[in-house]
């Protein structure tokens, strides 16, 4: 399996040294609804403290406009009557206004929101990482063309990836009971068919997959627990290091995992 490499320790050529001294780049953190938006603000604060980012926007539905202070980096988009995002054209415009997008979820299960987000993700011209329930909403609206956008990164659980493969009638099934070798082989072939990038967890290994290449990092080496893995901080680390190291997805993501 020349396409699979296990990374047992922090690489000597890891990219945390490449964090700039001066602020640079624009990151959009997108998510939230009228009932839940704390994760988006928490992760924005985390990134703002840890990394020199020039512009860090928190993009929320406008139903929250009167609940939050009037800071310039809060951006509010049209919302549905139930308080979640409404307009795919608006979301797409935000996606294409920055250098990197982090969609943290809390999007609700609203059908209008799902269609709006899927249309924006399908067309985005900027690297866009989806995690938590943003992945579920994407899958619920998926057509096969939606996986042909090379700018999409899925930080997803194995259960979510199972649904993703089923949604496009992929001929191989992902099962939690499969060995690491079997899962790696399926993800290798899947990302040769579809140019998306994938980060997931299986058999205590964090798997990073792009263009058929798979890297595995033991979760015990990362400083994260399986519960913490999908809480947003690691996704933010991955976005930041990929922002500073474009076109180095595998190495930048590995560096982010070791950069607790």
PDB file of C-alpha atoms in Angstrom:
ATOM      1  CA  UNK A   1       0.000   0.000   0.000  1.00  0.00           C
ATOM      2  CA  UNK A   2       2.342   2.690  -1.256  1.00  0.00           C
ATOM      3  CA  UNK A   3      -0.484   5.236  -0.959  1.00  0.00           C
ATOM      4  CA  UNK A   4      -0.707   4.821   2.849  1.00  0.00           C
ATOM      5  CA  UNK A   5       1.761   6.099   5.430  1.00  0.00           C
ATOM      6  CA  UNK A   6       1.515   5.955   9.210  1.00  0.00           C
ATOM      7  CA  UNK A   7       2.904   8.984  11.032  1.00  0.00           C
ATOM      8  CA  UNK A   8       3.968   7.890  14.504  1.00  0.00           C
ATOM      9  CA  UNK A   9       5.718  11.090  15.613  1.00  0.00           C
ATOM     10  CA  UNK A  10       5.827  14.775  14.805  1.00  0.00           C
ATOM     11  CA  UNK A  11       7.483  15.113  11.375  1.00  0.00           C
ATOM     12  CA  UNK A  12      10.789  16.949  11.218  1.00  0.00           C
ATOM     13  CA  UNK A  13       9.476  18.943   8.258  1.00  0.00           C
ATOM     14  CA  UNK A  14       6.186  19.913   9.948  1.00  0.00           C
ATOM     15  CA  UNK A  15       4.888  23.328   8.962  1.00  0.00           C
ATOM     16  CA  UNK A  16       4.185  25.167  12.217  1.00  0.00           C
ATOM     17  CA  UNK A  17       7.417  27.087  11.625  1.00  0.00           C
ATOM     18  CA  UNK A  18       5.687  28.641   8.620  1.00  0.00           C
ATOM     19  CA  UNK A  19       3.209  30.671  10.695  1.00  0.00           C
ATOM     20  CA  UNK A  20       3.793  34.299   9.635  1.00  0.00           C
ATOM     21  CA  UNK A  21       4.784  37.015  12.088  1.00  0.00           C
ATOM     22  CA  UNK A  22       2.427  39.535  10.516  1.00  0.00           C
ATOM     23  CA  UNK A  23      -1.297  38.984  10.231  1.00  0.00           C
ATOM     24  CA  UNK A  24      -2.444  37.609   6.913  1.00  0.00           C
ATOM     25  CA  UNK A  25      -5.419  35.958   5.267  1.00  0.00           C
ATOM     26  CA  UNK A  26      -9.192  36.047   5.569  1.00  0.00           C
ATOM     27  CA  UNK A  27     -11.078  33.217   7.286  1.00  0.00           C
ATOM     28  CA  UNK A  28     -14.872  32.986   7.383  1.00  0.00           C
ATOM     29  CA  UNK A  29     -16.347  30.944  10.239  1.00  0.00           C
ATOM     30  CA  UNK A  30     -19.871  30.055   9.184  1.00  0.00           C
ATOM     31  CA  UNK A  31     -22.692  28.459  11.145  1.00  0.00           C
ATOM     32  CA  UNK A  32     -25.236  28.877  13.871  1.00  0.00           C
ATOM     33  CA  UNK A  33     -28.977  29.365  14.158  1.00  0.00           C
ATOM     34  CA  UNK A  34     -31.283  31.275  16.476  1.00  0.00           C
ATOM     35  CA  UNK A  35     -30.884  28.657  19.223  1.00  0.00           C
ATOM     36  CA  UNK A  36     -27.199  27.767  18.923  1.00  0.00           C
ATOM     37  CA  UNK A  37     -24.202  29.894  17.975  1.00  0.00           C
ATOM     38  CA  UNK A  38     -21.714  29.643  20.865  1.00  0.00           C
ATOM     39  CA  UNK A  39     -19.375  27.223  19.094  1.00  0.00           C
ATOM     40  CA  UNK A  40     -18.836  29.621  16.197  1.00  0.00           C
ATOM     41  CA  UNK A  41     -17.904  32.481  18.533  1.00  0.00           C
ATOM     42  CA  UNK A  42     -15.753  30.251  20.756  1.00  0.00           C
ATOM     43  CA  UNK A  43     -13.740  28.937  17.800  1.00  0.00           C
ATOM     44  CA  UNK A  44     -13.338  32.438  16.370  1.00  0.00           C
ATOM     45  CA  UNK A  45     -11.892  33.583  19.698  1.00  0.00           C
ATOM     46  CA  UNK A  46      -9.595  30.530  19.755  1.00  0.00           C
ATOM     47  CA  UNK A  47      -8.239  31.304  16.282  1.00  0.00           C
ATOM     48  CA  UNK A  48      -7.916  35.020  17.002  1.00  0.00           C
ATOM     49  CA  UNK A  49      -5.761  34.380  20.072  1.00  0.00           C
ATOM     50  CA  UNK A  50      -3.590  31.631  18.608  1.00  0.00           C
ATOM     51  CA  UNK A  51      -2.933  32.703  15.012  1.00  0.00           C
ATOM     52  CA  UNK A  52      -2.050  35.956  13.191  1.00  0.00           C
ATOM     53  CA  UNK A  53      -5.113  36.158  10.939  1.00  0.00           C
ATOM     54  CA  UNK A  54      -5.751  39.475   9.226  1.00  0.00           C
ATOM     55  CA  UNK A  55      -9.561  39.218   8.992  1.00  0.00           C
ATOM     56  CA  UNK A  56     -11.638  36.686  10.910  1.00  0.00           C
ATOM     57  CA  UNK A  57     -15.337  36.889  10.086  1.00  0.00           C
ATOM     58  CA  UNK A  58     -18.089  35.157  12.054  1.00  0.00           C
ATOM     59  CA  UNK A  59     -20.995  34.605   9.666  1.00  0.00           C
ATOM     60  CA  UNK A  60     -24.383  34.044  11.301  1.00  0.00           C
ATOM     61  CA  UNK A  61     -28.090  34.224  10.358  1.00  0.00           C
ATOM     62  CA  UNK A  62     -29.531  37.728  10.833  1.00  0.00           C
ATOM     63  CA  UNK A  63     -32.073  36.502  13.384  1.00  0.00           C
ATOM     64  CA  UNK A  64     -29.153  36.842  15.843  1.00  0.00           C
ATOM     65  CA  UNK A  65     -28.367  40.444  14.947  1.00  0.00           C
ATOM     66  CA  UNK A  66     -30.119  41.921  17.968  1.00  0.00           C
ATOM     67  CA  UNK A  67     -28.642  39.367  20.367  1.00  0.00           C
ATOM     68  CA  UNK A  68     -24.977  40.140  19.690  1.00  0.00           C
ATOM     69  CA  UNK A  69     -22.794  43.240  19.893  1.00  0.00           C
ATOM     70  CA  UNK A  70     -22.209  45.279  16.764  1.00  0.00           C
ATOM     71  CA  UNK A  71     -18.669  44.155  15.987  1.00  0.00           C
ATOM     72  CA  UNK A  72     -17.383  44.715  12.426  1.00  0.00           C
ATOM     73  CA  UNK A  73     -16.367  41.074  12.032  1.00  0.00           C
ATOM     74  CA  UNK A  74     -19.878  39.774  12.659  1.00  0.00           C
ATOM     75  CA  UNK A  75     -21.612  39.257   9.313  1.00  0.00           C
ATOM     76  CA  UNK A  76     -25.324  38.497   9.250  1.00  0.00           C
ATOM     77  CA  UNK A  77     -27.080  36.791   6.334  1.00  0.00           C
ATOM     78  CA  UNK A  78     -30.788  36.386   5.604  1.00  0.00           C
ATOM     79  CA  UNK A  79     -32.514  33.849   7.817  1.00  0.00           C
ATOM     80  CA  UNK A  80     -35.579  31.653   7.555  1.00  0.00           C
ATOM     81  CA  UNK A  81     -38.580  32.110   9.834  1.00  0.00           C
ATOM     82  CA  UNK A  82     -37.112  29.410  12.070  1.00  0.00           C
ATOM     83  CA  UNK A  83     -33.822  31.308  12.427  1.00  0.00           C
ATOM     84  CA  UNK A  84     -31.344  29.499  10.168  1.00  0.00           C
ATOM     85  CA  UNK A  85     -29.625  30.487   6.924  1.00  0.00           C
ATOM     86  CA  UNK A  86     -31.835  31.062   3.892  1.00  0.00           C
ATOM     87  CA  UNK A  87     -30.040  32.306   0.784  1.00  0.00           C
ATOM     88  CA  UNK A  88     -27.492  30.183  -1.094  1.00  0.00           C
ATOM     89  CA  UNK A  89     -26.380  33.113  -3.250  1.00  0.00           C
ATOM     90  CA  UNK A  90     -25.482  35.112  -0.136  1.00  0.00           C
ATOM     91  CA  UNK A  91     -23.575  32.190   1.368  1.00  0.00           C
ATOM     92  CA  UNK A  92     -21.677  31.625  -1.894  1.00  0.00           C
ATOM     93  CA  UNK A  93     -20.708  35.307  -1.984  1.00  0.00           C
ATOM     94  CA  UNK A  94     -19.289  35.032   1.551  1.00  0.00           C
ATOM     95  CA  UNK A  95     -17.453  31.815   0.697  1.00  0.00           C
ATOM     96  CA  UNK A  96     -15.740  33.466  -2.251  1.00  0.00           C
ATOM     97  CA  UNK A  97     -14.866  36.636  -0.331  1.00  0.00           C
ATOM     98  CA  UNK A  98     -12.175  35.069   1.858  1.00  0.00           C
ATOM     99  CA  UNK A  99      -9.177  32.769   1.630  1.00  0.00           C
ATOM    100  CA  UNK A 100     -10.607  29.860   3.657  1.00  0.00           C
ATOM    101  CA  UNK A 101     -14.041  28.905   5.016  1.00  0.00           C
ATOM    102  CA  UNK A 102     -14.764  26.859   8.145  1.00  0.00           C
ATOM    103  CA  UNK A 103     -18.367  25.663   8.337  1.00  0.00           C
ATOM    104  CA  UNK A 104     -18.832  24.518  11.924  1.00  0.00           C
ATOM    105  CA  UNK A 105     -22.471  23.502  11.719  1.00  0.00           C
ATOM    106  CA  UNK A 106     -25.298  24.265  14.142  1.00  0.00           C
ATOM    107  CA  UNK A 107     -27.255  24.790  10.930  1.00  0.00           C
ATOM    108  CA  UNK A 108     -30.525  23.112  12.004  1.00  0.00           C
ATOM    109  CA  UNK A 109     -32.290  20.548   9.819  1.00  0.00           C
ATOM    110  CA  UNK A 110     -34.204  23.147   7.844  1.00  0.00           C
ATOM    111  CA  UNK A 111     -34.691  22.049   4.218  1.00  0.00           C
ATOM    112  CA  UNK A 112     -34.247  25.587   2.887  1.00  0.00           C
ATOM    113  CA  UNK A 113     -30.950  25.925   4.757  1.00  0.00           C
ATOM    114  CA  UNK A 114     -29.761  22.572   3.457  1.00  0.00           C
ATOM    115  CA  UNK A 115     -30.384  23.475  -0.169  1.00  0.00           C
ATOM    116  CA  UNK A 116     -28.820  26.923   0.294  1.00  0.00           C
ATOM    117  CA  UNK A 117     -25.648  25.520   1.824  1.00  0.00           C
ATOM    118  CA  UNK A 118     -25.313  22.720  -0.677  1.00  0.00           C
ATOM    119  CA  UNK A 119     -25.581  25.093  -3.636  1.00  0.00           C
ATOM    120  CA  UNK A 120     -22.925  27.382  -2.083  1.00  0.00           C
ATOM    121  CA  UNK A 121     -20.566  24.480  -1.307  1.00  0.00           C
ATOM    122  CA  UNK A 122     -20.999  23.023  -4.772  1.00  0.00           C
ATOM    123  CA  UNK A 123     -19.817  26.244  -6.390  1.00  0.00           C
ATOM    124  CA  UNK A 124     -17.282  27.600  -3.875  1.00  0.00           C
ATOM    125  CA  UNK A 125     -13.962  28.685  -5.362  1.00  0.00           C
ATOM    126  CA  UNK A 126     -12.198  28.821  -1.986  1.00  0.00           C
ATOM    127  CA  UNK A 127     -11.062  25.992   0.320  1.00  0.00           C
ATOM    128  CA  UNK A 128     -14.055  25.145   2.497  1.00  0.00           C
ATOM    129  CA  UNK A 129     -13.942  22.735   5.443  1.00  0.00           C
ATOM    130  CA  UNK A 130     -17.244  21.241   6.610  1.00  0.00           C
ATOM    131  CA  UNK A 131     -17.596  19.503   9.944  1.00  0.00           C
ATOM    132  CA  UNK A 132     -20.191  18.402  12.505  1.00  0.00           C
ATOM    133  CA  UNK A 133     -23.791  18.706  11.236  1.00  0.00           C
ATOM    134  CA  UNK A 134     -22.683  20.738   8.201  1.00  0.00           C
ATOM    135  CA  UNK A 135     -21.547  17.396   6.747  1.00  0.00           C
ATOM    136  CA  UNK A 136     -24.968  15.836   7.393  1.00  0.00           C
ATOM    137  CA  UNK A 137     -26.785  18.733   5.743  1.00  0.00           C
ATOM    138  CA  UNK A 138     -24.534  18.504   2.696  1.00  0.00           C
ATOM    139  CA  UNK A 139     -25.165  14.764   2.346  1.00  0.00           C
ATOM    140  CA  UNK A 140     -28.933  15.185   2.631  1.00  0.00           C
ATOM    141  CA  UNK A 141     -28.907  17.424  -0.455  1.00  0.00           C
ATOM    142  CA  UNK A 142     -26.130  15.676  -2.357  1.00  0.00           C
ATOM    143  CA  UNK A 143     -25.977  14.997  -6.049  1.00  0.00           C
ATOM    144  CA  UNK A 144     -22.878  13.404  -7.547  1.00  0.00           C
ATOM    145  CA  UNK A 145     -21.650  16.695  -9.021  1.00  0.00           C
ATOM    146  CA  UNK A 146     -21.404  18.099  -5.500  1.00  0.00           C
ATOM    147  CA  UNK A 147     -18.365  15.908  -4.843  1.00  0.00           C
ATOM    148  CA  UNK A 148     -16.494  17.150  -7.891  1.00  0.00           C
ATOM    149  CA  UNK A 149     -15.434  20.409  -6.232  1.00  0.00           C
ATOM    150  CA  UNK A 150     -11.782  20.002  -5.237  1.00  0.00           C
ATOM    151  CA  UNK A 151     -12.109  22.891  -2.747  1.00  0.00           C
ATOM    152  CA  UNK A 152     -14.260  20.856  -0.344  1.00  0.00           C
ATOM    153  CA  UNK A 153     -12.788  19.260   2.782  1.00  0.00           C
ATOM    154  CA  UNK A 154     -14.898  16.912   4.907  1.00  0.00           C
ATOM    155  CA  UNK A 155     -13.910  16.532   8.549  1.00  0.00           C
ATOM    156  CA  UNK A 156     -16.362  13.737   9.176  1.00  0.00           C
ATOM    157  CA  UNK A 157     -17.071  10.735  11.353  1.00  0.00           C
ATOM    158  CA  UNK A 158     -17.059   7.256   9.860  1.00  0.00           C
ATOM    159  CA  UNK A 159     -20.855   7.149  10.198  1.00  0.00           C
ATOM    160  CA  UNK A 160     -21.097  10.323   8.111  1.00  0.00           C
ATOM    161  CA  UNK A 161     -18.735   8.918   5.488  1.00  0.00           C
ATOM    162  CA  UNK A 162     -20.882   5.784   5.283  1.00  0.00           C
ATOM    163  CA  UNK A 163     -23.843   8.000   4.353  1.00  0.00           C
ATOM    164  CA  UNK A 164     -21.734   9.982   1.909  1.00  0.00           C
ATOM    165  CA  UNK A 165     -20.688   6.904  -0.045  1.00  0.00           C
ATOM    166  CA  UNK A 166     -24.227   5.528  -0.026  1.00  0.00           C
ATOM    167  CA  UNK A 167     -25.597   8.857  -1.288  1.00  0.00           C
ATOM    168  CA  UNK A 168     -23.587   8.566  -4.520  1.00  0.00           C
ATOM    169  CA  UNK A 169     -24.152   4.784  -4.805  1.00  0.00           C
ATOM    170  CA  UNK A 170     -20.457   4.098  -4.445  1.00  0.00           C
ATOM    171  CA  UNK A 171     -19.869   0.356  -5.084  1.00  0.00           C
ATOM    172  CA  UNK A 172     -17.860  -0.192  -1.893  1.00  0.00           C
ATOM    173  CA  UNK A 173     -19.393   0.093   1.584  1.00  0.00           C
ATOM    174  CA  UNK A 174     -17.648   1.571   4.610  1.00  0.00           C
ATOM    175  CA  UNK A 175     -18.290  -0.362   7.822  1.00  0.00           C
ATOM    176  CA  UNK A 176     -17.181   0.392  11.367  1.00  0.00           C
ATOM    177  CA  UNK A 177     -16.213  -3.271  11.676  1.00  0.00           C
ATOM    178  CA  UNK A 178     -13.736  -3.100   8.797  1.00  0.00           C
ATOM    179  CA  UNK A 179     -10.005  -3.218   9.387  1.00  0.00           C
ATOM    180  CA  UNK A 180      -7.842  -0.141   8.983  1.00  0.00           C
ATOM    181  CA  UNK A 181      -6.400  -1.583   5.759  1.00  0.00           C
ATOM    182  CA  UNK A 182      -9.876  -2.055   4.265  1.00  0.00           C
ATOM    183  CA  UNK A 183     -10.988   1.479   5.151  1.00  0.00           C
ATOM    184  CA  UNK A 184      -7.769   3.009   3.836  1.00  0.00           C
ATOM    185  CA  UNK A 185      -8.192   1.126   0.537  1.00  0.00           C
ATOM    186  CA  UNK A 186     -11.781   2.356   0.095  1.00  0.00           C
ATOM    187  CA  UNK A 187     -10.910   5.982   0.897  1.00  0.00           C
ATOM    188  CA  UNK A 188      -7.899   5.768  -1.416  1.00  0.00           C
ATOM    189  CA  UNK A 189     -10.090   4.687  -4.324  1.00  0.00           C
ATOM    190  CA  UNK A 190     -12.954   7.037  -3.434  1.00  0.00           C
ATOM    191  CA  UNK A 191     -10.721  10.124  -3.508  1.00  0.00           C
ATOM    192  CA  UNK A 192      -9.312   9.050  -6.852  1.00  0.00           C
ATOM    193  CA  UNK A 193     -12.893   9.150  -8.172  1.00  0.00           C
ATOM    194  CA  UNK A 194     -13.880  12.358  -6.358  1.00  0.00           C
ATOM    195  CA  UNK A 195     -11.370  15.210  -5.765  1.00  0.00           C
ATOM    196  CA  UNK A 196     -12.578  16.114  -2.259  1.00  0.00           C
ATOM    197  CA  UNK A 197     -10.343  15.861   0.828  1.00  0.00           C
ATOM    198  CA  UNK A 198     -11.309  13.812   3.897  1.00  0.00           C
ATOM    199  CA  UNK A 199     -10.312  13.752   7.565  1.00  0.00           C
ATOM    200  CA  UNK A 200     -11.805  11.033   9.754  1.00  0.00           C
ATOM    201  CA  UNK A 201     -11.136   8.632  12.645  1.00  0.00           C
ATOM    202  CA  UNK A 202     -11.027   4.842  12.430  1.00  0.00           C
ATOM    203  CA  UNK A 203      -9.406   2.232  14.669  1.00  0.00           C
ATOM    204  CA  UNK A 204      -7.733   4.945  16.781  1.00  0.00           C
ATOM    205  CA  UNK A 205      -6.125   6.459  13.652  1.00  0.00           C
ATOM    206  CA  UNK A 206      -6.827   9.968  12.372  1.00  0.00           C
ATOM    207  CA  UNK A 207      -6.887   9.505   8.602  1.00  0.00           C
ATOM    208  CA  UNK A 208      -6.106  12.369   6.206  1.00  0.00           C
ATOM    209  CA  UNK A 209      -6.974  11.636   2.585  1.00  0.00           C
ATOM    210  CA  UNK A 210      -6.437  13.554  -0.657  1.00  0.00           C
ATOM    211  CA  UNK A 211      -6.048  12.449  -4.283  1.00  0.00           C
ATOM    212  CA  UNK A 212      -5.796   8.822  -3.234  1.00  0.00           C
ATOM    213  CA  UNK A 213      -3.019   9.433  -0.705  1.00  0.00           C
ATOM    214  CA  UNK A 214      -3.736   8.485   2.896  1.00  0.00           C
ATOM    215  CA  UNK A 215      -1.844   9.473   6.046  1.00  0.00           C
ATOM    216  CA  UNK A 216      -2.624   7.999   9.451  1.00  0.00           C
ATOM    217  CA  UNK A 217      -1.813   9.563  12.818  1.00  0.00           C
ATOM    218  CA  UNK A 218      -2.553   7.605  16.030  1.00  0.00           C
ATOM    219  CA  UNK A 219      -5.043   9.701  17.963  1.00  0.00           C
ATOM    220  CA  UNK A 220      -3.052   9.074  21.135  1.00  0.00           C
ATOM    221  CA  UNK A 221      -0.211  11.097  19.583  1.00  0.00           C
ATOM    222  CA  UNK A 222      -2.453  14.060  18.821  1.00  0.00           C
ATOM    223  CA  UNK A 223      -3.474  15.215  22.281  1.00  0.00           C
ATOM    224  CA  UNK A 224      -7.158  14.883  21.344  1.00  0.00           C
ATOM    225  CA  UNK A 225      -9.685  12.358  22.567  1.00  0.00           C
ATOM    226  CA  UNK A 226     -12.268  10.895  20.152  1.00  0.00           C
ATOM    227  CA  UNK A 227     -14.885  13.146  21.797  1.00  0.00           C
ATOM    228  CA  UNK A 228     -12.747  16.289  21.456  1.00  0.00           C
ATOM    229  CA  UNK A 229     -11.792  15.574  17.869  1.00  0.00           C
ATOM    230  CA  UNK A 230     -14.974  16.992  16.349  1.00  0.00           C
ATOM    231  CA  UNK A 231     -15.566  19.878  18.758  1.00  0.00           C
ATOM    232  CA  UNK A 232     -14.104  22.513  16.435  1.00  0.00           C
ATOM    233  CA  UNK A 233     -10.614  23.310  17.723  1.00  0.00           C
ATOM    234  CA  UNK A 234      -8.790  20.788  15.551  1.00  0.00           C
ATOM    235  CA  UNK A 235     -10.813  21.901  12.525  1.00  0.00           C
ATOM    236  CA  UNK A 236      -9.701  25.477  13.270  1.00  0.00           C
ATOM    237  CA  UNK A 237      -6.051  24.383  13.536  1.00  0.00           C
ATOM    238  CA  UNK A 238      -6.316  22.600  10.199  1.00  0.00           C
ATOM    239  CA  UNK A 239      -7.827  25.658   8.516  1.00  0.00           C
ATOM    240  CA  UNK A 240      -5.164  27.997   9.909  1.00  0.00           C
ATOM    241  CA  UNK A 241      -2.162  25.896   8.886  1.00  0.00           C
ATOM    242  CA  UNK A 242      -3.636  25.232   5.447  1.00  0.00           C
ATOM    243  CA  UNK A 243      -4.236  28.972   5.074  1.00  0.00           C
ATOM    244  CA  UNK A 244      -0.517  29.606   5.597  1.00  0.00           C
ATOM    245  CA  UNK A 245       0.545  26.589   3.539  1.00  0.00           C
ATOM    246  CA  UNK A 246      -1.665  26.406   0.451  1.00  0.00           C
ATOM    247  CA  UNK A 247      -1.251  23.344  -1.774  1.00  0.00           C
ATOM    248  CA  UNK A 248       0.257  21.356   1.125  1.00  0.00           C
ATOM    249  CA  UNK A 249      -2.941  19.841   2.505  1.00  0.00           C
ATOM    250  CA  UNK A 250      -1.568  16.548   3.806  1.00  0.00           C
ATOM    251  CA  UNK A 251       1.517  18.030   5.516  1.00  0.00           C
ATOM    252  CA  UNK A 252      -0.310  21.084   6.864  1.00  0.00           C
ATOM    253  CA  UNK A 253      -3.082  18.903   8.317  1.00  0.00           C
ATOM    254  CA  UNK A 254      -0.586  16.532   9.942  1.00  0.00           C
ATOM    255  CA  UNK A 255       1.179  19.551  11.483  1.00  0.00           C
ATOM    256  CA  UNK A 256      -2.164  20.826  12.789  1.00  0.00           C
ATOM    257  CA  UNK A 257      -2.870  17.478  14.461  1.00  0.00           C
ATOM    258  CA  UNK A 258       0.435  17.600  16.319  1.00  0.00           C
ATOM    259  CA  UNK A 259       0.042  21.315  17.120  1.00  0.00           C
ATOM    260  CA  UNK A 260      -2.283  20.986  20.134  1.00  0.00           C
TER     261      UNK A 260
END
